[in-house]
mmCIF file of C-alpha atoms (C1' of nucleotides) in Angstrom:
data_model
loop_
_atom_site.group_PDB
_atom_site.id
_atom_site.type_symbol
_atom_site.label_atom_id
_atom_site.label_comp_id
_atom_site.label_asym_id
_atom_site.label_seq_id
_atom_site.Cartn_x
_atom_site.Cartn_y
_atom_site.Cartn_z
ATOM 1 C CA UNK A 1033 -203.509 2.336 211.763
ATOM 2 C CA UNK A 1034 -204.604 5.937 212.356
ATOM 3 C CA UNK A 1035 -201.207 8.568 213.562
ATOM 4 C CA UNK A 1036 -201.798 10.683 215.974
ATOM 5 C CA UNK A 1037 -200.336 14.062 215.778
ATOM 6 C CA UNK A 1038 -197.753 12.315 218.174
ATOM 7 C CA UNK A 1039 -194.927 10.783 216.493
ATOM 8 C CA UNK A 1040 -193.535 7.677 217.517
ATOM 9 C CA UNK A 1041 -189.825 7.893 218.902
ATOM 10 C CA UNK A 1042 -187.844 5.346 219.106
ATOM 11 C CA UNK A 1043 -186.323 4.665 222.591
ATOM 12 C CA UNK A 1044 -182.843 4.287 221.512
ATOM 13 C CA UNK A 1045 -180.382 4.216 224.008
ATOM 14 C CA UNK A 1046 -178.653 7.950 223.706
ATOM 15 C CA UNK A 1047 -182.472 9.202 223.520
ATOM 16 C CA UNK A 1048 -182.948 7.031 226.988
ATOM 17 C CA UNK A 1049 -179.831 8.422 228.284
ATOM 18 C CA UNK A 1050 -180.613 12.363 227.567
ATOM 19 C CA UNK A 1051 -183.686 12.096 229.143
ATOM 20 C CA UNK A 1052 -182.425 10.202 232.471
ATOM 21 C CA UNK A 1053 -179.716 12.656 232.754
ATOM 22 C CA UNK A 1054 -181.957 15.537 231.826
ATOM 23 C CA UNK A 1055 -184.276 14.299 234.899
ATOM 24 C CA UNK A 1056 -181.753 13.822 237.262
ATOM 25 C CA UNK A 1057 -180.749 17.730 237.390
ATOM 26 C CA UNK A 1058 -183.171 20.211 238.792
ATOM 27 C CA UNK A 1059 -181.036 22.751 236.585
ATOM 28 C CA UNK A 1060 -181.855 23.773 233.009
ATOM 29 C CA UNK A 1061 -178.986 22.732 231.302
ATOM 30 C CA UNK A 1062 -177.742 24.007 228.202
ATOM 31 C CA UNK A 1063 -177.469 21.771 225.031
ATOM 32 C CA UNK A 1064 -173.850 21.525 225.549
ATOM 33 C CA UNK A 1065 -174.024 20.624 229.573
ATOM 34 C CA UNK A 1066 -176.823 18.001 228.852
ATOM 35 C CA UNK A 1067 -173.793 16.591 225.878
ATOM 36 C CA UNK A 1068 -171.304 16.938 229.063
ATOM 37 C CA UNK A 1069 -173.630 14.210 230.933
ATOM 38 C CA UNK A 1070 -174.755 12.063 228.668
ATOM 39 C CA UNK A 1071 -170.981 11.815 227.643
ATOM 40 C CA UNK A 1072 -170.122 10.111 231.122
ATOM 41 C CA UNK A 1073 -172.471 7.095 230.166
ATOM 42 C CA UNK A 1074 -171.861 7.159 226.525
ATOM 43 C CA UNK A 1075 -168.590 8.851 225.697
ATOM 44 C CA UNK A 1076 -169.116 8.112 221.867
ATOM 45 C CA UNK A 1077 -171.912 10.196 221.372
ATOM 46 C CA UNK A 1078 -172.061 13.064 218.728
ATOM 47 C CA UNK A 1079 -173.042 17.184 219.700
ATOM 48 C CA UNK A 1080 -175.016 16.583 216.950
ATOM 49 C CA UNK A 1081 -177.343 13.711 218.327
ATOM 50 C CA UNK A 1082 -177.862 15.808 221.330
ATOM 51 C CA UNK A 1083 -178.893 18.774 219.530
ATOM 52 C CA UNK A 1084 -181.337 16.669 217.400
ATOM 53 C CA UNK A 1085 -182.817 14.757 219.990
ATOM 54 C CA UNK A 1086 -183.304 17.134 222.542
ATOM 55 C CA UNK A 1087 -185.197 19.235 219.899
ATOM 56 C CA UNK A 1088 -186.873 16.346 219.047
ATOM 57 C CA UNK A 1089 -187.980 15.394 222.713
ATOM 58 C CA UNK A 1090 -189.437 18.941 222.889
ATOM 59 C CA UNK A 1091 -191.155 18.945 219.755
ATOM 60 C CA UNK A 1092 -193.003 16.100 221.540
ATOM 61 C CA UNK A 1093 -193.670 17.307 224.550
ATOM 62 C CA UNK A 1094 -191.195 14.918 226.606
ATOM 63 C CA UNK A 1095 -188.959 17.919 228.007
ATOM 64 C CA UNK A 1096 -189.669 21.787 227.615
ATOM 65 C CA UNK A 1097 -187.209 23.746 225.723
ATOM 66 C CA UNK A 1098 -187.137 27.544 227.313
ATOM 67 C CA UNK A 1099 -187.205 30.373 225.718
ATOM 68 C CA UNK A 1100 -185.534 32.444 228.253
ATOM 69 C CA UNK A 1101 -183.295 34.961 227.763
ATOM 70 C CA UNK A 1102 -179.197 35.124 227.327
ATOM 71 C CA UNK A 1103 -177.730 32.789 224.419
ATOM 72 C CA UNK A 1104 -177.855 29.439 224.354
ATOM 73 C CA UNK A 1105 -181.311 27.626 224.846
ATOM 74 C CA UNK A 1106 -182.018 25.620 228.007
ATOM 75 C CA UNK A 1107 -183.967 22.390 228.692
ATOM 76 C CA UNK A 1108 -185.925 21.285 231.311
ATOM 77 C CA UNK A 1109 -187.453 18.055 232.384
ATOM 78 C CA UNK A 1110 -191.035 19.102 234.122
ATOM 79 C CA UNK A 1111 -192.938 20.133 231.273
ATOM 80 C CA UNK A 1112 -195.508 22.136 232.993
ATOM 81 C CA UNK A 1113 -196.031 25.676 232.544
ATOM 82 C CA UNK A 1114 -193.790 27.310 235.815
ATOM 83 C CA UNK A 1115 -191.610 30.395 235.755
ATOM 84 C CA UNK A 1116 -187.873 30.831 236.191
ATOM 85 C CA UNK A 1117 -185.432 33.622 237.507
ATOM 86 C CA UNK A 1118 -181.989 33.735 235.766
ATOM 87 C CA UNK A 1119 -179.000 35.093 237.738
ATOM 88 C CA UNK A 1120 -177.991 38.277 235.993
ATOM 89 C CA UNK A 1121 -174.383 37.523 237.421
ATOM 90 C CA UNK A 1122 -173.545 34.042 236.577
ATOM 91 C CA UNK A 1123 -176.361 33.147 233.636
ATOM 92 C CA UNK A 1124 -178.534 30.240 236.387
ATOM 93 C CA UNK A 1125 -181.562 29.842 235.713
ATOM 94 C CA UNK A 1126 -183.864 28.462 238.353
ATOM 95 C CA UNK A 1127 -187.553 27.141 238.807
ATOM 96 C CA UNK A 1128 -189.505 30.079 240.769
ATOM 97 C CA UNK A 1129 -192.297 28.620 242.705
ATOM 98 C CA UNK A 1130 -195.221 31.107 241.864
ATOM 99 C CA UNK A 1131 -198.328 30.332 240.904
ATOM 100 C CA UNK A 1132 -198.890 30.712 237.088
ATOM 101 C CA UNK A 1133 -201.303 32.851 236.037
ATOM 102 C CA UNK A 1134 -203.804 32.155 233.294
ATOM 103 C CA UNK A 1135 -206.054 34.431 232.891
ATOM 104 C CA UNK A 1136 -203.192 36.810 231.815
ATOM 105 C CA UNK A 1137 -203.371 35.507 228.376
ATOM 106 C CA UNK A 1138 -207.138 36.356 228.353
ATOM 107 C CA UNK A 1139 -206.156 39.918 229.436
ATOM 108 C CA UNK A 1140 -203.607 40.229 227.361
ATOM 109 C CA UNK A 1141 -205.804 39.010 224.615
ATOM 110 C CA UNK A 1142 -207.529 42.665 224.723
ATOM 111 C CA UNK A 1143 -204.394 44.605 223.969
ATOM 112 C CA UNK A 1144 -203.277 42.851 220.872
ATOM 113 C CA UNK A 1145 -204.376 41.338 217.671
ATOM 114 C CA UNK A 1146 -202.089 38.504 218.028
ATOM 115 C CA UNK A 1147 -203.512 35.455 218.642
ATOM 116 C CA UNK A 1148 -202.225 34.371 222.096
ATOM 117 C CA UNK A 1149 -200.918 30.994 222.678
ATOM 118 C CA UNK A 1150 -198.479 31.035 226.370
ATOM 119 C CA UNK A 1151 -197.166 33.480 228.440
ATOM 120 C CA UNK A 1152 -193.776 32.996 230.367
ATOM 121 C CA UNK A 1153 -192.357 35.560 232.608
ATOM 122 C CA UNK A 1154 -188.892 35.981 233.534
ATOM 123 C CA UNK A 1155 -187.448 36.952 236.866
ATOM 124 C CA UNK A 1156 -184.043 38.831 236.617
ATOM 125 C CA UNK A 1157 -181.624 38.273 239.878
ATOM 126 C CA UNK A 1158 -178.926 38.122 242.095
ATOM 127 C CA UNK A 1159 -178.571 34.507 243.348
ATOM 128 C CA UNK A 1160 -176.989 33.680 246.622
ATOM 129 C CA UNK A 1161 -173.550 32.041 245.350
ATOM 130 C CA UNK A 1162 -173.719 35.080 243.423
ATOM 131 C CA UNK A 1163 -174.176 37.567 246.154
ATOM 132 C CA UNK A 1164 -171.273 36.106 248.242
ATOM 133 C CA UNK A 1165 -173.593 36.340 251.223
ATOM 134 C CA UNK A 1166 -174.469 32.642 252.067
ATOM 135 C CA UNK A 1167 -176.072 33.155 255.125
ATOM 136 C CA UNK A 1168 -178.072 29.781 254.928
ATOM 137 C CA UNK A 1169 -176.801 27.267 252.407
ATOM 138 C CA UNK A 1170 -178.927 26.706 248.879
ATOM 139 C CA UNK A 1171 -180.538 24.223 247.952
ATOM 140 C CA UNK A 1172 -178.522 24.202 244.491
ATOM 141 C CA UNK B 1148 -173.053 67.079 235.286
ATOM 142 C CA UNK B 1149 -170.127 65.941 236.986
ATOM 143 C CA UNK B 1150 -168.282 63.099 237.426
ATOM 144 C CA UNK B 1151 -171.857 60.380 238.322
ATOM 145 C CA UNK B 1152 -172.031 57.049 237.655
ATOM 146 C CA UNK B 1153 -173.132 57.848 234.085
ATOM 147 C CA UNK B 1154 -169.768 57.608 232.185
ATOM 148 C CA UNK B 1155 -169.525 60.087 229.311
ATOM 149 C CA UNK B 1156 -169.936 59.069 225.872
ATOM 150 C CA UNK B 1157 -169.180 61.292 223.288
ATOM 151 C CA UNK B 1158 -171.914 61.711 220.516
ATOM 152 C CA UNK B 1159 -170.077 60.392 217.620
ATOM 153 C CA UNK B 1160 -172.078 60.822 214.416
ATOM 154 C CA UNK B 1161 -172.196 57.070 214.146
ATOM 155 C CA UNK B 1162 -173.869 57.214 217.826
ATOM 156 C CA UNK B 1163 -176.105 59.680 217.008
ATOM 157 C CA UNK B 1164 -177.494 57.694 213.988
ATOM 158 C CA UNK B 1165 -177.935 54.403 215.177
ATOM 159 C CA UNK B 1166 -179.878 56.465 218.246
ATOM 160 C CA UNK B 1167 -182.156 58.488 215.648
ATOM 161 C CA UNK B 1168 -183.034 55.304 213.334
ATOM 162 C CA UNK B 1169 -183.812 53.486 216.751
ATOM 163 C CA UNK B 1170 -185.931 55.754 217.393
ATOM 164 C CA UNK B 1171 -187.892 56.279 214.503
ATOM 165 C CA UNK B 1172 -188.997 52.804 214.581
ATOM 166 C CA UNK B 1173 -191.729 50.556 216.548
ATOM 167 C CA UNK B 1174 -190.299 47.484 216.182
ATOM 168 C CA UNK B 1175 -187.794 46.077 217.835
ATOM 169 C CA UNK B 1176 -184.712 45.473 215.456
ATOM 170 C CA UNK B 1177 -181.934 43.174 215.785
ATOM 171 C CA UNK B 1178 -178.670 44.761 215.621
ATOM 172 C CA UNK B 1179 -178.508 43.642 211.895
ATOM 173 C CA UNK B 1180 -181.567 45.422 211.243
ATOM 174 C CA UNK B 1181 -179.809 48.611 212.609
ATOM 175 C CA UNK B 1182 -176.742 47.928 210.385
ATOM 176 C CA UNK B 1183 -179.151 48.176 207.454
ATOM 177 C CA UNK B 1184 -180.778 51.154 208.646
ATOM 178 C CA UNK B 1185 -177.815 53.093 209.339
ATOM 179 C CA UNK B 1186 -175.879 52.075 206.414
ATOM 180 C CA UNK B 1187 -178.212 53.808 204.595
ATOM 181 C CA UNK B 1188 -176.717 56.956 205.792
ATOM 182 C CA UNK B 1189 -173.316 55.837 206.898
ATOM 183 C CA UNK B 1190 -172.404 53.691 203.900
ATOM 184 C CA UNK B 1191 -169.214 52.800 205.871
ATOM 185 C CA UNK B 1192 -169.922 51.914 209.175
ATOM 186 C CA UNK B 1193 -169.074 48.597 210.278
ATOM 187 C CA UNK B 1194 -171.377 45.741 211.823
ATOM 188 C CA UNK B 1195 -168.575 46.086 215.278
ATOM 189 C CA UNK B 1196 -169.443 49.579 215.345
ATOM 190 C CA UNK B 1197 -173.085 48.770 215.386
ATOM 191 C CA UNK B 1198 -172.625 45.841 217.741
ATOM 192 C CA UNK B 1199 -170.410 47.779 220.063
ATOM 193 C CA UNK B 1200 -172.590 51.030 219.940
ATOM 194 C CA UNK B 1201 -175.683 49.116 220.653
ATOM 195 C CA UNK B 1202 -173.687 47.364 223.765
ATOM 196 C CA UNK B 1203 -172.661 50.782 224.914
ATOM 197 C CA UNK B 1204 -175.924 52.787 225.135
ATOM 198 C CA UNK B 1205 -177.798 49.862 226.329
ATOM 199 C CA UNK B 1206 -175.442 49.832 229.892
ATOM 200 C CA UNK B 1207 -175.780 53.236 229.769
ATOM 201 C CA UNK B 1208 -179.535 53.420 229.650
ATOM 202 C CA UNK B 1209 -180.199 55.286 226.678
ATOM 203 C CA UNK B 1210 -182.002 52.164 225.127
ATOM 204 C CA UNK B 1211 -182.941 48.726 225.998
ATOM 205 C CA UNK B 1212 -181.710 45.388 225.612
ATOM 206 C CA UNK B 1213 -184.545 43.135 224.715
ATOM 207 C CA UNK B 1214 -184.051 39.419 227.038
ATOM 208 C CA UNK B 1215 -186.611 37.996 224.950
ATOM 209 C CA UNK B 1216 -186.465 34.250 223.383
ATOM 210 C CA UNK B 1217 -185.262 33.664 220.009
ATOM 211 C CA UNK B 1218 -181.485 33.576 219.439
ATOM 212 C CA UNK B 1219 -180.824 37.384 218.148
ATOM 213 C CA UNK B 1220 -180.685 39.999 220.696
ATOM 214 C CA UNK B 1221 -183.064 42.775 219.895
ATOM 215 C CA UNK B 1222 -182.502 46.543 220.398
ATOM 216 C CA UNK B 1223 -185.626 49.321 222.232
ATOM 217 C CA UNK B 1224 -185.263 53.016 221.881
ATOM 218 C CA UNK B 1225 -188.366 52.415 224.281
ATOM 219 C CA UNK B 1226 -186.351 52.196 227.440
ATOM 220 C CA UNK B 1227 -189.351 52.728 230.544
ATOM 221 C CA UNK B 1228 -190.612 48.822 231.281
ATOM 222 C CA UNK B 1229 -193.220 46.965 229.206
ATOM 223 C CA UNK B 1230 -193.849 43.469 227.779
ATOM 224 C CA UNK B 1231 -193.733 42.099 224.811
ATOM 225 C CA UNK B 1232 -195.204 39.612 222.296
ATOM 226 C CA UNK B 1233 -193.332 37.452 219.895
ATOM 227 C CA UNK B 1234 -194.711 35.973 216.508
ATOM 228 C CA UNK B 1235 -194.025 32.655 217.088
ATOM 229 C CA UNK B 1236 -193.974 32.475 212.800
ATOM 230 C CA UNK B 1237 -191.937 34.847 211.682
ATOM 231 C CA UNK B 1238 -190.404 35.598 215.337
ATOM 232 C CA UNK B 1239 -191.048 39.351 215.076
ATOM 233 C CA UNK B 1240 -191.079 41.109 218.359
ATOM 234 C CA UNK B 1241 -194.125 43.927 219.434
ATOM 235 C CA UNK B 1242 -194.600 45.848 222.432
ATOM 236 C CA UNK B 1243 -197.962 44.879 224.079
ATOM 237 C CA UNK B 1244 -200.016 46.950 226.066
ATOM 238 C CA UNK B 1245 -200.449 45.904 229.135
ATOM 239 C CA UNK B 1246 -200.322 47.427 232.648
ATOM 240 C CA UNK B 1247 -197.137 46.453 234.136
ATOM 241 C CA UNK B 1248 -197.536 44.569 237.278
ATOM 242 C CA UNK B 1249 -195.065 46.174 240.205
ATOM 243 C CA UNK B 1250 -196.080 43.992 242.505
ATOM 244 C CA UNK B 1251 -195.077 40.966 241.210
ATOM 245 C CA UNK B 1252 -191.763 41.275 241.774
ATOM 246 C CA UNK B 1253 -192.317 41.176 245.392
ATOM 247 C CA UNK B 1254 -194.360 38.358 245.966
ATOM 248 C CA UNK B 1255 -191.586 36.336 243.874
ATOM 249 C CA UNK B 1256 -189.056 37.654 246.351
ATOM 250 C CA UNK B 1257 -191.043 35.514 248.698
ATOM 251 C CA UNK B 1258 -190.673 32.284 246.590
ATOM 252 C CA UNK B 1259 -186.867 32.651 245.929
ATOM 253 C CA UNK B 1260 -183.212 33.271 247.683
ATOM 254 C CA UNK B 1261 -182.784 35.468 244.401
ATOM 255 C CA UNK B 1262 -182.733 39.137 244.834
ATOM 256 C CA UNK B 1263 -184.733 39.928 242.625
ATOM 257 C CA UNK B 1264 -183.806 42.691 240.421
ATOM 258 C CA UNK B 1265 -186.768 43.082 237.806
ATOM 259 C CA UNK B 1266 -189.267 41.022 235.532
ATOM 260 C CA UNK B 1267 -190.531 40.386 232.286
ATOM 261 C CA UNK B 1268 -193.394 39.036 230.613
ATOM 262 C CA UNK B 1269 -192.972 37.900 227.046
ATOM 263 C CA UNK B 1270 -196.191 36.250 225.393
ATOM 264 C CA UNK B 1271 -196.097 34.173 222.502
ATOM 265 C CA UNK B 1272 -198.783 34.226 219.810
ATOM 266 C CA UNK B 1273 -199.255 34.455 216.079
ATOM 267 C CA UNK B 1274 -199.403 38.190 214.787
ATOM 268 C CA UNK B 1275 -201.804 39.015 211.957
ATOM 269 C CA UNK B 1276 -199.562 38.773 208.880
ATOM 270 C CA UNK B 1277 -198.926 34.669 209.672
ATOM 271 C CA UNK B 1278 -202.500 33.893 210.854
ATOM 272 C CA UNK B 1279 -203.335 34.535 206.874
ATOM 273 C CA UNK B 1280 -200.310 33.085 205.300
ATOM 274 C CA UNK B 1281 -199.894 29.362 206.247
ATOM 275 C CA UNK B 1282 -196.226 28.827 204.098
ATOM 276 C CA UNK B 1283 -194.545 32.100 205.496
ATOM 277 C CA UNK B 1284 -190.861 31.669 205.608
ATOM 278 C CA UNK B 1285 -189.192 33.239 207.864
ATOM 279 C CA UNK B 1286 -185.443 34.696 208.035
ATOM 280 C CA UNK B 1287 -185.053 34.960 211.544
ATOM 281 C "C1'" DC C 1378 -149.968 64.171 221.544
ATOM 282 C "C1'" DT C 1379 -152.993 60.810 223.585
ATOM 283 C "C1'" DG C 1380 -156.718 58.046 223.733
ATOM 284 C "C1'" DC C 1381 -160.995 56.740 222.418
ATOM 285 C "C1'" DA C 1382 -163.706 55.385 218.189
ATOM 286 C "C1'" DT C 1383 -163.906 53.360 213.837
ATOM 287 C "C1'" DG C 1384 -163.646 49.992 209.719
ATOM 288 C "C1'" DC C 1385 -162.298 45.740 208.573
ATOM 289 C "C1'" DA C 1386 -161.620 41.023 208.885
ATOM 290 C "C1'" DA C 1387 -160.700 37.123 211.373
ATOM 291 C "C1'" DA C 1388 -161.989 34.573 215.340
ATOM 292 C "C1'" DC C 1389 -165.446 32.722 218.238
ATOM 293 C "C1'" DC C 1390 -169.447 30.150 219.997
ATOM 294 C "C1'" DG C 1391 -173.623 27.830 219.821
ATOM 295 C "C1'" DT C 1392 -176.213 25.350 216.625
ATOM 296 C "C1'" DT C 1393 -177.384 22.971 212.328
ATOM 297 C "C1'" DT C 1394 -176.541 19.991 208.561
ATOM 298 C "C1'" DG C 1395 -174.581 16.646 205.054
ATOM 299 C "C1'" DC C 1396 -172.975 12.313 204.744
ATOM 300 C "C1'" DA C 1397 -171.332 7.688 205.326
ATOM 301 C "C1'" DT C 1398 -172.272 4.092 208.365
ATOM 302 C "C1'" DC C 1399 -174.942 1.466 211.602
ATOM 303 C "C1'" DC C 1400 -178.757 -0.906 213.485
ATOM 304 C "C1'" DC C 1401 -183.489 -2.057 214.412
ATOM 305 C "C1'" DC C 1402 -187.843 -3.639 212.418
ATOM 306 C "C1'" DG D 585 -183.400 -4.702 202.890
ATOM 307 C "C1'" DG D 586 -185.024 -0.126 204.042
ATOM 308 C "C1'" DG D 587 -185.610 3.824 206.876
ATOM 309 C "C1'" DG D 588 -184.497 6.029 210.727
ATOM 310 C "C1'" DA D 589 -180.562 7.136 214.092
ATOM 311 C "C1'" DT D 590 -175.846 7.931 214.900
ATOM 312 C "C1'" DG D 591 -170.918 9.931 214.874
ATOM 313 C "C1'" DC D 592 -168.258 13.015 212.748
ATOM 314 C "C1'" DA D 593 -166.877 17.112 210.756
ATOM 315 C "C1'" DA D 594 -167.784 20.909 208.103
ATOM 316 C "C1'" DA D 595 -170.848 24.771 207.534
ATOM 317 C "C1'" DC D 596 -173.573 28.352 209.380
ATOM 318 C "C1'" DG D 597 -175.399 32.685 211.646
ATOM 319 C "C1'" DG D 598 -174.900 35.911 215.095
ATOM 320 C "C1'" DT D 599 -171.624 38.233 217.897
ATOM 321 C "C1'" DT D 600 -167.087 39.565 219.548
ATOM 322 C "C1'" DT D 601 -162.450 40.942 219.116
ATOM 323 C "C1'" DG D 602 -157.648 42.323 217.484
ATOM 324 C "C1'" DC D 603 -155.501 45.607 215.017
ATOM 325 C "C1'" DA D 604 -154.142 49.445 212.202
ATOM 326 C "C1'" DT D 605 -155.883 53.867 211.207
ATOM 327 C "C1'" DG D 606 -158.528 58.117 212.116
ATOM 328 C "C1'" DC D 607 -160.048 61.850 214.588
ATOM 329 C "C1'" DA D 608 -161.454 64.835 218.594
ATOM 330 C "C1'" DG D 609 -159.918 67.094 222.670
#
DNA sequence: CTGCATGCAAACCGTTTGCATCCCC
DNA sequence: GGGGATGCAAACGGTTTGCATGCAG
């Protein structure tokens, strides 16, 4: 019985319940909004559980925790690397469909002697609801 | 000199202190690091002054903000656009140098209702201290 | 005299942790 | 039965804020 450097997690059912809820949103909810969900379905559930397993599912590579700016961390069901834009206004943070680009680490890689592991860049904004002009309606 | 949008502050000797130990360092301290610093020389000024100081200058341009990852707020005497790279260890914070990309902001604008306002690149990496020491602790 | 700035401490907010209990294997 | 997972609440770290005092204009 070799381990992998993947744990095992049990599926239990406020672990299956985070992640449903976490999927469902194409926001990047806070620790505290994912809690707000999950507490619809399962209005026993501890802060604390949250917390721990949503650290837990990123530690494994099941969601993506950001490191984005502003104060409380964010999660985020699409693990793959992507950018965001937060809303300088109201705190939103959105997906922003650009195409990622590697080779930056490798150019970076020149101008430092850290060794590089990821990149993320972060768009600051106005977004629409925060603008007041809704010319077209968003998509959020 | 008159009446602009820049709203007067007057140079308290606390102001001027936390400005000058800003500036004499390259890192990128969190505004507990500045208490420390300043307290050298002000053994009575209080962590609100700091805080509120900090606040203060920062929306008033004479230093920057830092919107980087990690869960302290970090202070720049630098205040002209550049990236950074965290120490994903011991979480310390370096300027890199890399050519800023201009650009970039606009072909986001295509991707996003956002106005976008500005960007910024933080990489992640392992700086030289940590690469040698596997059991470093950190206290950030 | 008036108001902004300060020092101090308490409040606040997001997050972590200790612990008793629970439940799956 | 044993070890992990949970709910709960207290603790924690960073930041903000209320308030009485101080000081510059």
């Amino acid at each position: 019985m070799d381990m992998k450097n993947h744990q095992h997690m049990r599926l239990t059912p406020q672990r299956q319940v985070i992640l449903e809820e976490l999927g469902k949103v194409k926001s990047h909810p806070t620790a505290n909004e994912v809690y707000d969900m999950v507490r619809k379905r399962l209005p026993r559930i501890g802060l604390g559980t949250v917390y721990r397993n949503l650290e837990l599912m990123a530690e494994n590579g099941l969601i993506l925790k950001l490191e984005v700016g502003g104060t409380q961390k964010r999660f985020d069901a699409t693990t793959d690397l992507h950018y965001h834009i937060r809303c300088t206004t109201c705190g939103k943070v959105d997906d922003i469909k650009l195409e990622v680009i590697p080779q930056i680490n490798k150019v970076a890689s020149d101008s430092t002697d850290y060794e590089i592991l990821s990149h993320h860049i972060e768009f600051s904004g106005i977004c629409q609801e925060c603008s007041g002009s809704e010319t077209y309606t968003s998509t959020n």
